[in-house]
Each structure stands twice: as C-alpha cells, then as structure tokens.
mmCIF file with all atom_site columns, C-alpha atoms in Angstrom:
data_model
loop_
_atom_site.group_PDB
_atom_site.id
_atom_site.type_symbol
_atom_site.label_atom_id
_atom_site.label_alt_id
_atom_site.label_comp_id
_atom_site.label_asym_id
_atom_site.label_entity_id
_atom_site.label_seq_id
_atom_site.pdbx_PDB_ins_code
_atom_site.Cartn_x
_atom_site.Cartn_y
_atom_site.Cartn_z
_atom_site.occupancy
_atom_site.B_iso_or_equiv
_atom_site.pdbx_formal_charge
_atom_site.auth_seq_id
_atom_site.auth_comp_id
_atom_site.auth_asym_id
_atom_site.auth_atom_id
_atom_site.pdbx_PDB_model_num
ATOM 1   C CA . UNK T 1 1   ? -19.211 20.432 -24.577 1.00 46.00 ? 28  UNK T CA 1
ATOM 2   C CA . UNK T 1 2   ? -15.656 21.203 -25.382 1.00 47.00 ? 29  UNK T CA 1
ATOM 3   C CA . UNK T 1 3   ? -13.440 23.865 -23.905 1.00 49.00 ? 30  UNK T CA 1
ATOM 4   C CA . UNK T 1 4   ? -12.919 27.136 -25.726 1.00 48.00 ? 31  UNK T CA 1
ATOM 5   C CA . UNK T 1 5   ? -9.475  27.706 -27.196 1.00 52.00 ? 32  UNK T CA 1
ATOM 6   C CA . UNK T 1 6   ? -8.099  30.910 -28.698 1.00 57.00 ? 33  UNK T CA 1
ATOM 7   C CA . UNK T 1 7   ? -8.947  29.891 -32.285 1.00 73.00 ? 34  UNK T CA 1
ATOM 8   C CA . UNK T 1 8   ? -12.546 28.859 -31.637 1.00 87.00 ? 35  UNK T CA 1
ATOM 9   C CA . UNK T 1 9   ? -15.164 31.410 -32.658 1.00 95.00 ? 36  UNK T CA 1
ATOM 10  C CA . UNK T 1 10  ? -18.110 31.990 -30.378 1.00 98.00 ? 37  UNK T CA 1
ATOM 11  C CA . UNK T 1 11  ? -21.588 31.272 -31.691 1.00 98.00 ? 38  UNK T CA 1
ATOM 12  C CA . UNK T 1 12  ? -24.885 33.080 -31.293 1.00 98.00 ? 39  UNK T CA 1
ATOM 13  C CA . UNK T 1 13  ? -28.481 31.971 -31.433 1.00 98.00 ? 40  UNK T CA 1
ATOM 14  C CA . UNK T 1 14  ? -30.715 34.846 -32.450 1.00 97.00 ? 41  UNK T CA 1
ATOM 15  C CA . UNK T 1 15  ? -34.468 34.472 -32.012 1.00 96.00 ? 42  UNK T CA 1
ATOM 16  C CA . UNK T 1 16  ? -37.190 36.874 -33.110 1.00 96.00 ? 43  UNK T CA 1
ATOM 17  C CA . UNK T 1 17  ? -40.586 36.165 -31.614 1.00 95.00 ? 44  UNK T CA 1
ATOM 18  C CA . UNK T 1 18  ? -44.218 37.215 -31.727 1.00 95.00 ? 45  UNK T CA 1
ATOM 19  C CA . UNK T 1 19  ? -46.054 35.528 -28.847 1.00 95.00 ? 46  UNK T CA 1
ATOM 20  C CA . UNK T 1 20  ? -49.593 34.314 -29.645 1.00 95.00 ? 47  UNK T CA 1
ATOM 21  C CA . UNK T 1 21  ? -50.336 32.272 -26.501 1.00 96.00 ? 48  UNK T CA 1
ATOM 22  C CA . UNK T 1 22  ? -48.740 33.812 -23.434 1.00 95.00 ? 49  UNK T CA 1
ATOM 23  C CA . UNK T 1 23  ? -49.533 30.888 -21.103 1.00 96.00 ? 50  UNK T CA 1
ATOM 24  C CA . UNK T 1 24  ? -47.919 28.265 -23.339 1.00 95.00 ? 51  UNK T CA 1
ATOM 25  C CA . UNK T 1 25  ? -44.983 30.569 -24.067 1.00 94.00 ? 52  UNK T CA 1
ATOM 26  C CA . UNK T 1 26  ? -44.503 31.085 -20.319 1.00 95.00 ? 53  UNK T CA 1
ATOM 27  C CA . UNK T 1 27  ? -44.116 27.302 -19.916 1.00 96.00 ? 54  UNK T CA 1
ATOM 28  C CA . UNK T 1 28  ? -41.447 27.356 -22.644 1.00 95.00 ? 55  UNK T CA 1
ATOM 29  C CA . UNK T 1 29  ? -39.687 30.308 -20.997 1.00 94.00 ? 56  UNK T CA 1
ATOM 30  C CA . UNK T 1 30  ? -39.695 28.510 -17.641 1.00 96.00 ? 57  UNK T CA 1
ATOM 31  C CA . UNK T 1 31  ? -38.116 25.340 -19.081 1.00 96.00 ? 58  UNK T CA 1
ATOM 32  C CA . UNK T 1 32  ? -35.569 26.739 -21.562 1.00 96.00 ? 59  UNK T CA 1
ATOM 33  C CA . UNK T 1 33  ? -33.114 28.019 -18.892 1.00 96.00 ? 60  UNK T CA 1
ATOM 34  C CA . UNK T 1 34  ? -32.351 24.425 -17.847 1.00 96.00 ? 61  UNK T CA 1
ATOM 35  C CA . UNK T 1 35  ? -30.795 23.771 -21.269 1.00 97.00 ? 62  UNK T CA 1
ATOM 36  C CA . UNK T 1 36  ? -29.199 27.221 -21.333 1.00 98.00 ? 63  UNK T CA 1
ATOM 37  C CA . UNK T 1 37  ? -27.415 26.507 -18.064 1.00 98.00 ? 64  UNK T CA 1
ATOM 38  C CA . UNK T 1 38  ? -26.313 23.028 -19.134 1.00 98.00 ? 65  UNK T CA 1
ATOM 39  C CA . UNK T 1 39  ? -24.733 24.341 -22.361 1.00 98.00 ? 66  UNK T CA 1
ATOM 40  C CA . UNK T 1 40  ? -23.292 27.547 -20.931 1.00 98.00 ? 67  UNK T CA 1
ATOM 41  C CA . UNK T 1 41  ? -25.508 29.979 -22.835 1.00 98.00 ? 68  UNK T CA 1
ATOM 42  C CA . UNK T 1 42  ? -25.056 33.616 -21.937 1.00 98.00 ? 69  UNK T CA 1
ATOM 43  C CA . UNK T 1 43  ? -28.027 35.908 -22.513 1.00 97.00 ? 70  UNK T CA 1
ATOM 44  C CA . UNK T 1 44  ? -26.881 39.024 -24.366 1.00 97.00 ? 71  UNK T CA 1
ATOM 45  C CA . UNK T 1 45  ? -30.365 40.379 -25.117 1.00 96.00 ? 72  UNK T CA 1
ATOM 46  C CA . UNK T 1 46  ? -33.855 39.288 -24.058 1.00 93.00 ? 73  UNK T CA 1
ATOM 47  C CA . UNK T 1 47  ? -36.921 41.421 -24.652 1.00 88.00 ? 74  UNK T CA 1
ATOM 48  C CA . UNK T 1 48  ? -35.806 45.004 -24.277 1.00 89.00 ? 75  UNK T CA 1
ATOM 49  C CA . UNK T 1 49  ? -36.231 47.865 -26.653 1.00 92.00 ? 76  UNK T CA 1
ATOM 50  C CA . UNK T 1 50  ? -35.799 47.223 -30.383 1.00 92.00 ? 77  UNK T CA 1
ATOM 51  C CA . UNK T 1 51  ? -36.775 48.619 -33.753 1.00 92.00 ? 78  UNK T CA 1
ATOM 52  C CA . UNK T 1 52  ? -36.711 47.340 -37.303 1.00 92.00 ? 79  UNK T CA 1
ATOM 53  C CA . UNK T 1 53  ? -34.153 49.274 -39.297 1.00 95.00 ? 80  UNK T CA 1
ATOM 54  C CA . UNK T 1 54  ? -35.039 47.217 -42.380 1.00 95.00 ? 81  UNK T CA 1
ATOM 55  C CA . UNK T 1 55  ? -37.636 44.500 -42.858 1.00 92.00 ? 82  UNK T CA 1
ATOM 56  C CA . UNK T 1 56  ? -40.376 43.472 -40.464 1.00 90.00 ? 83  UNK T CA 1
ATOM 57  C CA . UNK T 1 57  ? -39.735 43.432 -36.727 1.00 90.00 ? 84  UNK T CA 1
ATOM 58  C CA . UNK T 1 58  ? -41.126 40.966 -34.203 1.00 93.00 ? 85  UNK T CA 1
ATOM 59  C CA . UNK T 1 59  ? -42.187 41.929 -30.713 1.00 93.00 ? 86  UNK T CA 1
ATOM 60  C CA . UNK T 1 60  ? -39.420 40.133 -28.821 1.00 94.00 ? 87  UNK T CA 1
ATOM 61  C CA . UNK T 1 61  ? -35.771 39.415 -29.619 1.00 96.00 ? 88  UNK T CA 1
ATOM 62  C CA . UNK T 1 62  ? -33.302 37.144 -27.840 1.00 96.00 ? 89  UNK T CA 1
ATOM 63  C CA . UNK T 1 63  ? -29.560 36.706 -28.395 1.00 97.00 ? 90  UNK T CA 1
ATOM 64  C CA . UNK T 1 64  ? -27.707 33.834 -26.719 1.00 98.00 ? 91  UNK T CA 1
ATOM 65  C CA . UNK T 1 65  ? -23.928 33.458 -26.816 1.00 98.00 ? 92  UNK T CA 1
ATOM 66  C CA . UNK T 1 66  ? -22.167 30.074 -26.720 1.00 98.00 ? 93  UNK T CA 1
ATOM 67  C CA . UNK T 1 67  ? -18.497 29.142 -26.524 1.00 98.00 ? 94  UNK T CA 1
ATOM 68  C CA . UNK T 1 68  ? -18.619 27.605 -30.007 1.00 98.00 ? 95  UNK T CA 1
ATOM 69  C CA . UNK T 1 69  ? -20.892 26.533 -32.849 1.00 98.00 ? 96  UNK T CA 1
ATOM 70  C CA . UNK T 1 70  ? -21.013 22.868 -31.830 1.00 98.00 ? 97  UNK T CA 1
ATOM 71  C CA . UNK T 1 71  ? -22.107 23.720 -28.286 1.00 98.00 ? 98  UNK T CA 1
ATOM 72  C CA . UNK T 1 72  ? -24.914 25.914 -29.656 1.00 98.00 ? 99  UNK T CA 1
ATOM 73  C CA . UNK T 1 73  ? -26.032 23.059 -31.904 1.00 98.00 ? 100 UNK T CA 1
ATOM 74  C CA . UNK T 1 74  ? -25.937 20.634 -28.981 1.00 98.00 ? 101 UNK T CA 1
ATOM 75  C CA . UNK T 1 75  ? -28.057 23.076 -26.935 1.00 98.00 ? 102 UNK T CA 1
ATOM 76  C CA . UNK T 1 76  ? -30.728 23.308 -29.633 1.00 98.00 ? 103 UNK T CA 1
ATOM 77  C CA . UNK T 1 77  ? -30.887 19.545 -30.193 1.00 98.00 ? 104 UNK T CA 1
ATOM 78  C CA . UNK T 1 78  ? -30.729 18.635 -26.494 1.00 98.00 ? 105 UNK T CA 1
ATOM 79  C CA . UNK T 1 79  ? -33.533 16.770 -24.771 1.00 98.00 ? 106 UNK T CA 1
ATOM 80  C CA . UNK T 1 80  ? -33.873 19.689 -22.346 1.00 97.00 ? 107 UNK T CA 1
ATOM 81  C CA . UNK T 1 81  ? -34.359 22.321 -25.051 1.00 97.00 ? 108 UNK T CA 1
ATOM 82  C CA . UNK T 1 82  ? -36.604 20.144 -27.193 1.00 97.00 ? 109 UNK T CA 1
ATOM 83  C CA . UNK T 1 83  ? -38.816 19.565 -24.140 1.00 97.00 ? 110 UNK T CA 1
ATOM 84  C CA . UNK T 1 84  ? -39.116 23.341 -23.671 1.00 96.00 ? 111 UNK T CA 1
ATOM 85  C CA . UNK T 1 85  ? -39.621 23.867 -27.414 1.00 96.00 ? 112 UNK T CA 1
ATOM 86  C CA . UNK T 1 86  ? -42.627 21.520 -27.422 1.00 96.00 ? 113 UNK T CA 1
ATOM 87  C CA . UNK T 1 87  ? -44.476 24.124 -25.308 1.00 94.00 ? 114 UNK T CA 1
ATOM 88  C CA . UNK T 1 88  ? -43.534 26.915 -27.706 1.00 94.00 ? 115 UNK T CA 1
ATOM 89  C CA . UNK T 1 89  ? -44.796 25.281 -30.892 1.00 94.00 ? 116 UNK T CA 1
ATOM 90  C CA . UNK T 1 90  ? -48.028 27.059 -31.811 1.00 93.00 ? 117 UNK T CA 1
ATOM 91  C CA . UNK T 1 91  ? -47.598 29.575 -28.999 1.00 95.00 ? 118 UNK T CA 1
ATOM 92  C CA . UNK T 1 92  ? -45.406 31.965 -31.000 1.00 94.00 ? 119 UNK T CA 1
ATOM 93  C CA . UNK T 1 93  ? -44.317 32.895 -34.479 1.00 94.00 ? 120 UNK T CA 1
ATOM 94  C CA . UNK T 1 94  ? -40.634 32.177 -34.099 1.00 92.00 ? 121 UNK T CA 1
ATOM 95  C CA . UNK T 1 95  ? -37.547 32.683 -36.232 1.00 94.00 ? 122 UNK T CA 1
ATOM 96  C CA . UNK T 1 96  ? -34.280 31.288 -34.864 1.00 96.00 ? 123 UNK T CA 1
ATOM 97  C CA . UNK T 1 97  ? -30.838 31.485 -36.463 1.00 97.00 ? 124 UNK T CA 1
ATOM 98  C CA . UNK T 1 98  ? -27.486 30.055 -35.391 1.00 98.00 ? 125 UNK T CA 1
ATOM 99  C CA . UNK T 1 99  ? -24.553 32.298 -36.376 1.00 98.00 ? 126 UNK T CA 1
ATOM 100 C CA . UNK T 1 100 ? -20.843 31.689 -35.962 1.00 98.00 ? 127 UNK T CA 1
ATOM 101 C CA . UNK T 1 101 ? -18.935 34.690 -34.641 1.00 95.00 ? 128 UNK T CA 1
ATOM 102 C CA . UNK T 1 102 ? -15.670 36.105 -35.928 1.00 88.00 ? 129 UNK T CA 1
#
C-alpha cells in the first residue's frame, strides 16, 4: 500500500449482489473484513435502501472506498480476499466493478 498524495484519485469497488445461499454468503461476509481492514477499505454503502433508476437492480449493493486504484486492486487480488471469495462463489449472483474516482 502506498500513501495517498494530493494528486492520487481515490478508487471505489462497487458490488451488486443477489444472495442465493445465505449460509455460504455469511461465511464470505465474515471473512471479507480481514482484507478490508488490511487494505484500508472504507464502507460507504452496504445493504440499505436502493432502487433501480435504470436497468435491473440486485437485492444488495456495497460500495468500498480505497486510497487509490492500486490499493483496491491489491485488496481484490489478496490472499485474504480470495479466501473469502471462495465462499461466495455459487452463493450469490455478483457483479463487481473497480472505478477510479475524480
């Protein structure tokens, strides 16, 4: 992880989820915070009220903020997150996007 300077844009991981297996997804949700803490992720939205203004909505939405794009990539590819992710595979229909901020 590198320090944030004034010219470095923040990055966001946006996940839209429909949970199919709540027990397996709960194991994922219990393990993912370890990687979030290690890479300094800040939860901006998790669950909560939402509606589709265009397109098809999913039941759950999550937005994580990171100091920069590279840190968000490192989070996703980390051993800690990939261990959590293994419990999520098949437990949810999942769409995840990494976006660089302005």
